[in-house]
Tab-separated table of C-alpha atoms in Angstrom:
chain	number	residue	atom	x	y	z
A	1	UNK	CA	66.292	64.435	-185.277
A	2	UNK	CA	67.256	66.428	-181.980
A	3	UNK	CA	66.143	63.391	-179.977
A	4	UNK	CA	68.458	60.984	-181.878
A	5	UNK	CA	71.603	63.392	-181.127
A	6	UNK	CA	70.909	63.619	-177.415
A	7	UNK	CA	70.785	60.020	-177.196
A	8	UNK	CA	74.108	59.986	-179.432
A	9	UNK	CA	75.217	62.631	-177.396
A	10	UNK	CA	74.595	61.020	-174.710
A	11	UNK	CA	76.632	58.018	-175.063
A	12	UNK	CA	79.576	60.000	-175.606
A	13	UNK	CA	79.571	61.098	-171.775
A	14	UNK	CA	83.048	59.776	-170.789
A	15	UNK	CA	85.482	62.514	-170.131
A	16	UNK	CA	83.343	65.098	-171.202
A	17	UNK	CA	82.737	68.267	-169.169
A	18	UNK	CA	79.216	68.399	-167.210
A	19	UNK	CA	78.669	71.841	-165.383
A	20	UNK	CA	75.188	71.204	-163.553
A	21	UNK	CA	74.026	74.576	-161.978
A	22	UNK	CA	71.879	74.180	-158.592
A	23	UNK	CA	73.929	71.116	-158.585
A	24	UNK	CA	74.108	70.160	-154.402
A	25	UNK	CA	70.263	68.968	-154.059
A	26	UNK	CA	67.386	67.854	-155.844
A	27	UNK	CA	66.837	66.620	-159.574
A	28	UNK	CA	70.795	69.133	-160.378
A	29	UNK	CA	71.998	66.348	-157.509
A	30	UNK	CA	70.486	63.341	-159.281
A	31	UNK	CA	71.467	64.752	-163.031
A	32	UNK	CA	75.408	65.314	-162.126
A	33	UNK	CA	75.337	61.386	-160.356
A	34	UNK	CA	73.940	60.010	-163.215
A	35	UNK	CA	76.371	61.673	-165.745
A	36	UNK	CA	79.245	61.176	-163.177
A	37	UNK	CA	78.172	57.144	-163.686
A	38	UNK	CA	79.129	57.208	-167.306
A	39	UNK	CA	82.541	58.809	-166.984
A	40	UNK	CA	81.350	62.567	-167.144
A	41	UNK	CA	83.898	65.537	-165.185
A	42	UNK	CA	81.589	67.178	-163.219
A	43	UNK	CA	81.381	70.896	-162.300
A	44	UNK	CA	79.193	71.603	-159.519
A	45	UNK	CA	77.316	75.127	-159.303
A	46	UNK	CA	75.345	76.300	-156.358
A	47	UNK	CA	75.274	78.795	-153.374
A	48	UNK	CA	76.019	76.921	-150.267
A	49	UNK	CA	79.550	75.385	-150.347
A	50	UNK	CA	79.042	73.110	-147.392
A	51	UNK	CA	76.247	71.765	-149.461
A	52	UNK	CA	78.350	71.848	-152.274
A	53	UNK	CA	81.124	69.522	-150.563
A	54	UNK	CA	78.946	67.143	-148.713
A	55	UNK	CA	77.473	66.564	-152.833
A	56	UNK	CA	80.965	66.146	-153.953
A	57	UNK	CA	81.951	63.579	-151.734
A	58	UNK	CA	78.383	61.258	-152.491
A	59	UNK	CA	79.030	61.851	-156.648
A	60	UNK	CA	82.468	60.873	-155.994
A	61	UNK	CA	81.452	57.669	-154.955
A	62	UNK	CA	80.048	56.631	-158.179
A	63	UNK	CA	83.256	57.300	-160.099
A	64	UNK	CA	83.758	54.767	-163.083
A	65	UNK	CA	87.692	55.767	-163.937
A	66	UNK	CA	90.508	57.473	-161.926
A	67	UNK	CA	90.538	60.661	-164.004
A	68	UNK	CA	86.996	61.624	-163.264
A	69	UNK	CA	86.695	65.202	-161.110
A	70	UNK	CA	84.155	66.670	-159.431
A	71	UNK	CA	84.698	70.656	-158.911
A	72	UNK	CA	82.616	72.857	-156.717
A	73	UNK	CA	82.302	76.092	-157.356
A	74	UNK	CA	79.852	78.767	-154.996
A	75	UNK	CA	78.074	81.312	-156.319
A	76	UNK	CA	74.797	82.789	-156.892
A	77	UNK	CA	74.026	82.926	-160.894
A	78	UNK	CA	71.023	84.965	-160.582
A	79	UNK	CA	72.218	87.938	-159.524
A	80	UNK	CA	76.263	89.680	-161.099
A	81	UNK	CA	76.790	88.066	-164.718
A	82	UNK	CA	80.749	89.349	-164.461
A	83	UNK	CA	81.243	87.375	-161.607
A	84	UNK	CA	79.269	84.322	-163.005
A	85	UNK	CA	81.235	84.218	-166.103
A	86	UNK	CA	84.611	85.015	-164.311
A	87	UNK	CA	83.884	81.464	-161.862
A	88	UNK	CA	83.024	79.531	-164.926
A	89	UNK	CA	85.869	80.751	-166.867
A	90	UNK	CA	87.986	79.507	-163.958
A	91	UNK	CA	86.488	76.102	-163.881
A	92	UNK	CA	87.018	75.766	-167.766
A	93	UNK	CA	90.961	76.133	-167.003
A	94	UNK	CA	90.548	73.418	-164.931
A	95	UNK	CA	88.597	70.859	-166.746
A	96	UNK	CA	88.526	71.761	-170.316
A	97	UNK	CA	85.274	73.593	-172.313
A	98	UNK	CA	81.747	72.845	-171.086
A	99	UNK	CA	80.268	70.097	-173.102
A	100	UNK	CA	77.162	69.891	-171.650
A	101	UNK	CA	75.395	72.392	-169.220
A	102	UNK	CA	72.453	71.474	-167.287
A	103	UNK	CA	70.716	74.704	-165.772
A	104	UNK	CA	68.598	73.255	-162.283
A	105	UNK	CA	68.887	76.247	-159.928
A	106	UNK	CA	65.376	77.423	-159.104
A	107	UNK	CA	62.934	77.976	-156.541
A	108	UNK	CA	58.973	78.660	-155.814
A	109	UNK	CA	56.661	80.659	-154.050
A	110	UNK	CA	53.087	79.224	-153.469
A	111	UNK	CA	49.978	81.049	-152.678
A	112	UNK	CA	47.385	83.308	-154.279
A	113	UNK	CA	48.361	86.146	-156.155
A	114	UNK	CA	48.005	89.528	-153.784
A	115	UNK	CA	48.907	87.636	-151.117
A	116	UNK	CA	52.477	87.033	-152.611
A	117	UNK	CA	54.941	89.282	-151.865
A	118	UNK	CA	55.672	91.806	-154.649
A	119	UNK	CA	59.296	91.220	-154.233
A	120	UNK	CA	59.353	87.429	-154.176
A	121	UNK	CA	58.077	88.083	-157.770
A	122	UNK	CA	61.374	89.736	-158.839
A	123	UNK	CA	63.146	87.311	-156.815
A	124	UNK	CA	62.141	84.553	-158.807
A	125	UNK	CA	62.267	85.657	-162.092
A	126	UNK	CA	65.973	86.737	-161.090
A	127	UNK	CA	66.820	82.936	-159.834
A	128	UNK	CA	64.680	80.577	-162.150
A	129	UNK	CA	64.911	82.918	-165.334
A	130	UNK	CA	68.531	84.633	-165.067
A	131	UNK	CA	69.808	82.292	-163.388
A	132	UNK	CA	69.620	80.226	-166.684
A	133	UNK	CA	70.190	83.082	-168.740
A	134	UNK	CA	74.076	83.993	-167.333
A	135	UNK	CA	75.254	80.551	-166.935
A	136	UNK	CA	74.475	80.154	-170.656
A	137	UNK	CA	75.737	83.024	-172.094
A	138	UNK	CA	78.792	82.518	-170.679
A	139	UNK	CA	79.088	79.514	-172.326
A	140	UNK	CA	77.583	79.602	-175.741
A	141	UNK	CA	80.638	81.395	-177.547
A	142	UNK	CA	83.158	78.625	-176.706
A	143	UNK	CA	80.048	75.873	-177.386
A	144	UNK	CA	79.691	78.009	-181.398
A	145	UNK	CA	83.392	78.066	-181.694
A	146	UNK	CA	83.509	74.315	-181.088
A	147	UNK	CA	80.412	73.587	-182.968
A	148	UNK	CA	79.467	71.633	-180.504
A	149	UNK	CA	77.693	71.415	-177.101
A	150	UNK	CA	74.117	71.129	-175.339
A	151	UNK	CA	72.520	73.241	-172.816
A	152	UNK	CA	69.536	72.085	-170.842
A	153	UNK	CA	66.840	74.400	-169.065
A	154	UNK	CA	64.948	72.526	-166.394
A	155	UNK	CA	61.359	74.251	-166.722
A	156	UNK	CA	58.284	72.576	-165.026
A	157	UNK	CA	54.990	71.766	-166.022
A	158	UNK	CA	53.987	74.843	-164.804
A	159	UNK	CA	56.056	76.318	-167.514
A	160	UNK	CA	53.371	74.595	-169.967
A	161	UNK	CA	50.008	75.271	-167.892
A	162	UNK	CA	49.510	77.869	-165.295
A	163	UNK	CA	48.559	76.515	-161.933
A	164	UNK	CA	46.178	78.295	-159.169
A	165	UNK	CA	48.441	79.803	-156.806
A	166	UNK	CA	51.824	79.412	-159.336
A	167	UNK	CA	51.359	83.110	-160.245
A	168	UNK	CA	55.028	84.136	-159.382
A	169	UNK	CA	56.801	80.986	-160.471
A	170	UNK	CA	54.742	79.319	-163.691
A	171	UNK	CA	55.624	82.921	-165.331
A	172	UNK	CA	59.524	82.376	-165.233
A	173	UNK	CA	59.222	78.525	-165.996
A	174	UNK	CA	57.302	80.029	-169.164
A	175	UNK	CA	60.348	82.469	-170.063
A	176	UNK	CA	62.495	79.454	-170.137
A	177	UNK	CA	60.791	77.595	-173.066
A	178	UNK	CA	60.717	81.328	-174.817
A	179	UNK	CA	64.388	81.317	-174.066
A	180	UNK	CA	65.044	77.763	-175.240
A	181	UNK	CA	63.130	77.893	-178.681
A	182	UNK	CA	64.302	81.007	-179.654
A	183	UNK	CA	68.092	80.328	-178.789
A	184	UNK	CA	68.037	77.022	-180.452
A	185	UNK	CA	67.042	78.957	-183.882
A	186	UNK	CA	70.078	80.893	-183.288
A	187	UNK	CA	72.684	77.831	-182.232
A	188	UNK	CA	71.511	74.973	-184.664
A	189	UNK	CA	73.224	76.117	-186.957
A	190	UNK	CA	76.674	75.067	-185.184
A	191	UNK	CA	75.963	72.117	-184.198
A	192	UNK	CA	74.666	73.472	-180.292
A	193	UNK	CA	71.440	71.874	-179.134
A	194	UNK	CA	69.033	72.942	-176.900
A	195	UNK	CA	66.790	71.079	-174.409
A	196	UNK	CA	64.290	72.191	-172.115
A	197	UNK	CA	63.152	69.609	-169.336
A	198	UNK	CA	59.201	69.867	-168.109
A	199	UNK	CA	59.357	67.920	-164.724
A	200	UNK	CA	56.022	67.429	-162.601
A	201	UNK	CA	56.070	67.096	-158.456
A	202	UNK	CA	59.371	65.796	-157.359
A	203	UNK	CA	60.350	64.851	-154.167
A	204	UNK	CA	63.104	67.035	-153.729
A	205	UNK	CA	63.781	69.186	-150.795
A	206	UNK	CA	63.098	72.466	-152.738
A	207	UNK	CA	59.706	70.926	-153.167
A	208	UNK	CA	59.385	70.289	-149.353
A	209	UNK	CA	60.116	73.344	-149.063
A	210	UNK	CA	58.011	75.029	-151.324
A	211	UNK	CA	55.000	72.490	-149.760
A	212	UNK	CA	54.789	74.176	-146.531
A	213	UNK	CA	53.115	77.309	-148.085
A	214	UNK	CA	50.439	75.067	-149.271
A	215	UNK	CA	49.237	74.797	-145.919
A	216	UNK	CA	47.729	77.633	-145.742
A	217	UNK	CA	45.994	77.910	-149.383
A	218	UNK	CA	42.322	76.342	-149.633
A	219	UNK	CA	41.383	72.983	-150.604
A	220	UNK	CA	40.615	74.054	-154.059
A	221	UNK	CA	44.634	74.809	-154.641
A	222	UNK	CA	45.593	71.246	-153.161
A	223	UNK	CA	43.141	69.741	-156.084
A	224	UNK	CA	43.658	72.246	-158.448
A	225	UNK	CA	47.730	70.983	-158.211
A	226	UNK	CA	47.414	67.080	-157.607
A	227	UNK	CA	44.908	67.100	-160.711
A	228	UNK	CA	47.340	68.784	-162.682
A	229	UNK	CA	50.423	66.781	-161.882
């Protein structure tokens, strides 16, 4: 089953190339550590590069061997797909086809729907829906040509339910498991696998973030959310 090769794949992590995408914080942070733990060559993805560096240094700590790297690259992958691909090609010079990419970079907007602004809608289907979408296509030739490779979409449970006040962000959480079902009928067939990741509430700082525009909603969002998660 697809279960039994990600755990098989999964024990084959030593030396094997893990780009993480919205890799200097939250869950990307934890998810590059814990593959950098079992021998993995990390390649970091995210906007700010002082972020990005401080991240480097902490994974680094957790090296297992003396070949192990950790390479930062900085760039937004929601919004030029030439430039996306061109980093990534770069970074595959350096350490070798992607064997596994994990696609984290997201963010949320909380409140009720005309109250959100119109162009925080766009905004967020550009960073949690295309900002999947351009990190895997420009890696999913080389992955076919292998016949071999994973790439993982971190959705949310609001990309199985839609939540009171989720209006602009359960929508592009939803395009992801679209994306991910209809791409792994297309890859299967060469040995590439697809995973999609549903995580609840997690203390991360995007979710601090995204927790201070709760303040403002009613008490029936608050319940609405807790009861849900």
């Amino acid at each position: 089953s697809d279960f039994q090769l990600l755990t098989t794949r999964f024990w084959k992590l030593p030396m094997e190339h893990v780009r993480v995408t919205g890799g200097s914080s939250g869950i990307g942070k934890c998810i590059a550590i814990e593959c950098y733990k079992q021998g993995a060559f990390i390649t970091l993805i995210a906007r700010d590069e002082n972020k990005l560096l401080q991240t480097k240094k902490e994974i680094e700590k957790y090296s297992v061997n003396d070949k192990q790297v950790v390479l930062c690259i900085s760039v937004d992958v929601s919004k030029d797909y030439e430039q996306v691909e061109n980093v990534l090609k770069q970074a595959q010079e350096k350490l070798g086809p992607v064997d596994m990419l994990v696609n984290c970079a997201g963010t949320s907007v909380t409140g009720k729907f005309e109250d959100i602004e119109v162009n925080s809608f766009e905004r967020l289907m550009a960073v949690n829906y295309l900002g999947s979408v351009y990190p895997s296509r420009a890696v999913i030739a080389t992955m076919k040509e292998r016949r071999m490779g994973r790439i993982v979409f971190v959705s949310s449970q609001a990309g199985q339910l839609g939540l009171f006040g989720y209006t602009a962000y359960s929508p592009t959480k939803f395009a992801l498991r679209g994306l991910a079902e209809a791409l792994q009928m297309e890859v299967k067939p060469y040995n590439v696998y697809v995973t999609v990741a549903y995580p609840p509430d997690t203390d991360t700082p995007g979710f601090a973030e995204e927790s201070k525009t709760k303040v403002n909603c009613p008490s029936v969002f608050k319940i609405s959310i807790f009861k849900a998660y």
